[in-house]
Short mmCIF file of C-alpha atoms and ligand atoms in Angstrom, two decimals:
data_model
loop_
_atom_site.label_atom_id
_atom_site.label_comp_id
_atom_site.label_asym_id
_atom_site.label_seq_id
_atom_site.Cartn_x
_atom_site.Cartn_y
_atom_site.Cartn_z
CA MET A 1 -91.38 -20.41 21.29
CA ARG A 2 -91.27 -23.01 18.55
CA VAL A 3 -89.70 -22.89 15.09
CA ALA A 4 -90.88 -24.92 12.09
CA VAL A 5 -88.36 -25.93 9.46
CA LEU A 6 -89.50 -26.88 5.97
CA ALA A 7 -88.12 -30.40 5.63
CA VAL A 8 -89.17 -31.62 2.19
CA GLN A 9 -85.73 -31.23 0.57
CA GLY A 10 -82.38 -29.56 1.07
CA ALA A 11 -80.21 -28.50 4.00
CA PHE A 12 -82.82 -28.41 6.78
CA ILE A 13 -81.01 -30.54 9.39
CA GLU A 14 -78.29 -27.92 9.82
CA HIS A 15 -80.90 -25.26 10.63
CA ILE A 16 -82.57 -27.54 13.17
CA LYS A 17 -79.21 -28.18 14.88
CA MET A 18 -78.47 -24.47 15.07
CA ILE A 19 -81.88 -23.51 16.48
CA GLU A 20 -81.75 -26.35 19.03
CA GLN A 21 -78.24 -25.29 19.99
CA LEU A 22 -79.74 -21.91 20.81
CA GLY A 23 -82.18 -23.65 23.15
CA VAL A 24 -85.33 -23.37 21.03
CA GLU A 25 -87.60 -26.23 20.05
CA CYS A 26 -87.97 -27.16 16.35
CA ILE A 27 -90.50 -29.10 14.37
CA GLU A 28 -90.10 -30.44 10.84
CA LEU A 29 -92.69 -29.68 8.18
CA ARG A 30 -92.78 -32.77 5.99
CA GLN A 31 -96.49 -33.09 5.25
CA LYS A 32 -99.72 -31.15 5.53
CA ALA A 33 -100.63 -32.64 8.93
CA ASP A 34 -97.45 -31.11 10.40
CA LEU A 35 -99.00 -27.66 9.91
CA GLU A 36 -101.55 -28.45 12.62
CA GLN A 37 -98.87 -28.08 15.29
CA SER A 38 -98.31 -24.61 16.63
CA PHE A 39 -95.20 -22.70 15.59
CA ASP A 40 -94.07 -19.08 15.79
CA GLY A 41 -91.48 -18.88 13.02
CA LEU A 42 -90.59 -20.67 9.79
CA ILE A 43 -87.25 -21.57 8.22
CA LEU A 44 -87.03 -22.13 4.46
CA PRO A 45 -83.70 -23.90 3.87
CA GLY A 46 -81.35 -24.04 0.92
CA GLY A 47 -81.67 -26.79 -1.64
CA GLU A 48 -83.36 -26.78 -5.00
CA SER A 49 -86.16 -24.23 -5.17
CA THR A 50 -87.89 -25.86 -8.15
CA VAL A 51 -88.14 -29.18 -6.30
CA GLN A 52 -89.20 -27.51 -3.06
CA GLY A 53 -91.87 -25.45 -4.84
CA LYS A 54 -93.23 -28.55 -6.56
CA LEU A 55 -93.30 -30.62 -3.37
CA LEU A 56 -94.93 -27.81 -1.38
CA ARG A 57 -97.77 -27.74 -3.90
CA GLU A 58 -98.10 -31.52 -4.20
CA LEU A 59 -98.17 -31.91 -0.44
CA GLU A 60 -100.76 -29.11 -0.15
CA MET A 61 -98.60 -27.05 2.14
CA PHE A 62 -98.10 -24.18 -0.30
CA GLU A 63 -101.29 -22.18 0.30
CA PRO A 64 -101.48 -22.49 4.08
CA LEU A 65 -97.84 -21.43 4.43
CA GLN A 66 -98.20 -18.55 1.97
CA LYS A 67 -101.22 -17.34 3.94
CA ARG A 68 -99.33 -17.44 7.24
CA ILE A 69 -96.33 -15.60 5.79
CA LYS A 70 -98.65 -12.91 4.41
CA GLN A 71 -100.20 -12.63 7.87
CA GLY A 72 -96.76 -11.88 9.34
CA LEU A 73 -95.26 -15.21 10.39
CA PRO A 74 -91.51 -14.55 10.89
CA VAL A 75 -89.45 -16.33 8.21
CA LEU A 76 -85.74 -17.02 7.86
CA ALA A 77 -84.98 -17.99 4.27
CA THR A 78 -81.63 -19.11 2.94
CA CYS A 79 -80.64 -19.52 -0.70
CA ALA A 80 -83.41 -21.64 -2.30
CA GLY A 81 -85.62 -20.26 0.49
CA LEU A 82 -84.98 -16.74 -0.77
CA ILE A 83 -86.03 -17.89 -4.25
CA LEU A 84 -89.25 -19.31 -2.79
CA LEU A 85 -90.13 -15.97 -1.15
CA ALA A 86 -89.23 -13.68 -4.08
CA GLU A 87 -91.96 -11.78 -5.85
CA ASN A 88 -90.10 -12.11 -9.18
CA LEU A 89 -87.39 -14.33 -10.62
CA SER A 90 -85.53 -12.69 -13.49
CA ASN A 91 -84.35 -15.91 -15.12
CA ASP A 92 -87.16 -18.32 -14.34
CA GLU A 93 -90.80 -18.23 -15.39
CA ARG A 94 -91.83 -19.82 -12.12
CA SER A 95 -92.39 -17.97 -8.91
CA HIS A 96 -93.57 -19.27 -5.57
CA PHE A 97 -94.75 -17.53 -2.38
CA GLN A 98 -94.14 -14.03 -3.81
CA THR A 99 -94.31 -12.44 -0.36
CA LEU A 100 -90.94 -10.65 -0.58
CA PRO A 101 -90.97 -7.68 -2.98
CA VAL A 102 -87.62 -8.31 -4.65
CA THR A 103 -86.36 -9.63 -7.98
CA VAL A 104 -83.99 -12.56 -7.60
CA LYS A 105 -81.66 -14.11 -10.13
CA ARG A 106 -81.12 -17.85 -9.68
CA ASN A 107 -77.64 -19.38 -10.02
CA ALA A 108 -76.53 -15.81 -10.44
CA TYR A 109 -72.78 -16.28 -10.09
CA GLY A 110 -72.50 -18.58 -13.08
CA ARG A 111 -70.95 -22.02 -13.16
CA GLN A 112 -67.39 -21.21 -12.29
CA LEU A 113 -68.03 -18.82 -9.45
CA GLY A 114 -71.14 -20.71 -8.39
CA SER A 115 -69.77 -21.63 -4.98
CA PHE A 116 -67.48 -19.49 -2.86
CA TYR A 117 -66.79 -18.34 0.68
CA THR A 118 -66.30 -14.82 1.96
CA ILE A 119 -66.52 -12.80 5.15
CA GLU A 120 -68.51 -9.57 5.07
CA ASP A 121 -70.45 -7.30 7.37
CA ILE A 122 -74.20 -7.57 7.60
CA ASP A 123 -76.17 -4.65 8.97
CA GLY A 124 -75.35 -4.71 12.69
CA ILE A 125 -73.25 -7.90 12.47
CA LYS A 126 -69.54 -7.60 11.78
CA HIS A 127 -67.47 -10.16 9.85
CA PHE A 128 -70.07 -12.76 9.07
CA PRO A 129 -68.87 -15.93 7.29
CA MET A 130 -70.83 -16.45 4.08
CA GLU A 131 -70.97 -19.74 2.25
CA PHE A 132 -72.42 -19.41 -1.26
CA ILE A 133 -73.52 -22.55 -3.12
CA ARG A 134 -74.93 -22.10 -6.64
CA ALA A 135 -76.35 -19.01 -5.09
CA PRO A 136 -78.89 -16.47 -6.23
CA TYR A 137 -78.60 -12.76 -5.62
CA ILE A 138 -81.10 -9.95 -5.41
CA GLU A 139 -81.20 -7.70 -8.47
CA GLU A 140 -83.85 -5.27 -7.37
CA VAL A 141 -85.73 -4.36 -4.21
CA LYS A 142 -89.03 -2.51 -3.85
CA THR A 143 -89.97 0.09 -1.26
CA GLY A 144 -89.87 -1.12 2.30
CA VAL A 145 -87.16 -3.72 1.74
CA GLU A 146 -84.10 -3.13 3.90
CA ILE A 147 -80.77 -4.13 2.34
CA LEU A 148 -78.63 -5.88 4.97
CA ALA A 149 -75.59 -7.00 2.99
CA ARG A 150 -73.87 -6.75 -0.36
CA VAL A 151 -71.10 -8.91 -1.79
CA LYS A 152 -69.30 -7.90 -4.96
CA ASP A 153 -71.87 -5.09 -5.35
CA ASN A 154 -74.77 -7.52 -5.36
CA ILE A 155 -77.45 -7.60 -2.69
CA VAL A 156 -77.24 -10.85 -0.73
CA ALA A 157 -79.34 -10.24 2.40
CA VAL A 158 -82.56 -8.33 3.02
CA ARG A 159 -85.27 -7.84 5.53
CA TYR A 160 -88.88 -7.01 4.73
CA GLN A 161 -91.29 -6.84 7.66
CA ASN A 162 -90.91 -10.26 9.32
CA GLN A 163 -89.06 -11.90 6.44
CA LEU A 164 -85.29 -12.25 6.71
CA ALA A 165 -83.73 -13.65 3.54
CA MET A 166 -80.21 -14.27 2.31
CA SER A 167 -78.52 -15.91 -0.63
CA PHE A 168 -75.84 -17.66 1.44
CA HIS A 169 -75.94 -20.41 4.08
CA PRO A 170 -75.45 -19.29 7.72
CA GLU A 171 -76.49 -22.78 8.86
CA LEU A 172 -73.37 -24.29 7.26
CA THR A 173 -71.04 -22.22 9.45
CA GLU A 174 -70.47 -22.11 13.20
CA ASP A 175 -71.77 -18.54 13.45
CA THR A 176 -75.18 -18.42 15.08
CA ARG A 177 -75.70 -14.64 14.97
CA LEU A 178 -78.21 -14.59 12.11
CA HIS A 179 -80.25 -17.34 13.72
CA GLU A 180 -80.18 -15.34 16.96
CA THR A 181 -81.43 -12.28 15.04
CA PHE A 182 -84.24 -14.43 13.70
CA LEU A 183 -85.18 -15.65 17.20
CA GLN A 184 -85.26 -12.01 18.35
CA LEU A 185 -87.57 -11.20 15.45
CA ILE A 186 -89.92 -14.00 16.55
CA LYS A 187 -89.76 -12.78 20.13
CA SER A 188 -90.72 -9.23 19.24
CA SER A 189 -93.46 -10.41 16.92
CA LEU A 190 -94.90 -12.53 19.78
CA GLU A 191 -94.72 -9.54 22.11
CA LYS A 192 -96.69 -7.43 19.65
CA SER A 193 -99.46 -9.97 19.18
N1 LIG B 201 -79.44 -23.10 -7.13
C1 LIG B 201 -80.49 -23.41 -6.21
C2 LIG B 201 -81.87 -23.01 -6.76
O1 LIG B 201 -81.94 -22.36 -7.75
C3 LIG B 201 -80.27 -22.75 -4.87
C4 LIG B 201 -78.98 -23.25 -4.28
C5 LIG B 201 -78.98 -23.39 -2.79
O2 LIG B 201 -80.01 -23.35 -2.11
N2 LIG B 201 -77.80 -23.62 -2.27
O3 LIG B 201 -82.85 -23.35 -6.19
#
């Protein structure tokens, strides 16, 4: 099993460390040629979604990755990564991969509450530490999207088919349980194929 981490901008190193700590090999996606290597799952890290979206297009990685996600490549997306996957953004004219049928609001907690820490349950995972940094949240989900967690009444984690997306940063904590869930998702998707 091998996991690819989008490494054009943002907090990708922390994801790589966590996946390697769990004993799984990682590759970095920095340019189009990196897509020629084989990988079974994709991580879209936090950062600045506008910059990531622009770089993905300029580097010609946008279409091949969108195609693979549509075909069922397992994805773990955090914060800006969630924004990249969202079908709609309620406060931005741009949209990116549009493979996750949800509406996301960017910088949704406003300036003052933009960054905060809390501990909440996620479906099947008790007391998960959640680090929010200028975070988005999910305003609306379409049929087939499973809501995994809410904070302050807002949806902050979802799963849709092989896409696991959250508005906080599990890679910035010591808790590896969401990354383990993602590796399980990859494993079962490999078993099915
Ligand atoms: N505010 C960022 C954006 O809109 C996301 C923040 C993050 O990834 N921590 O892209």
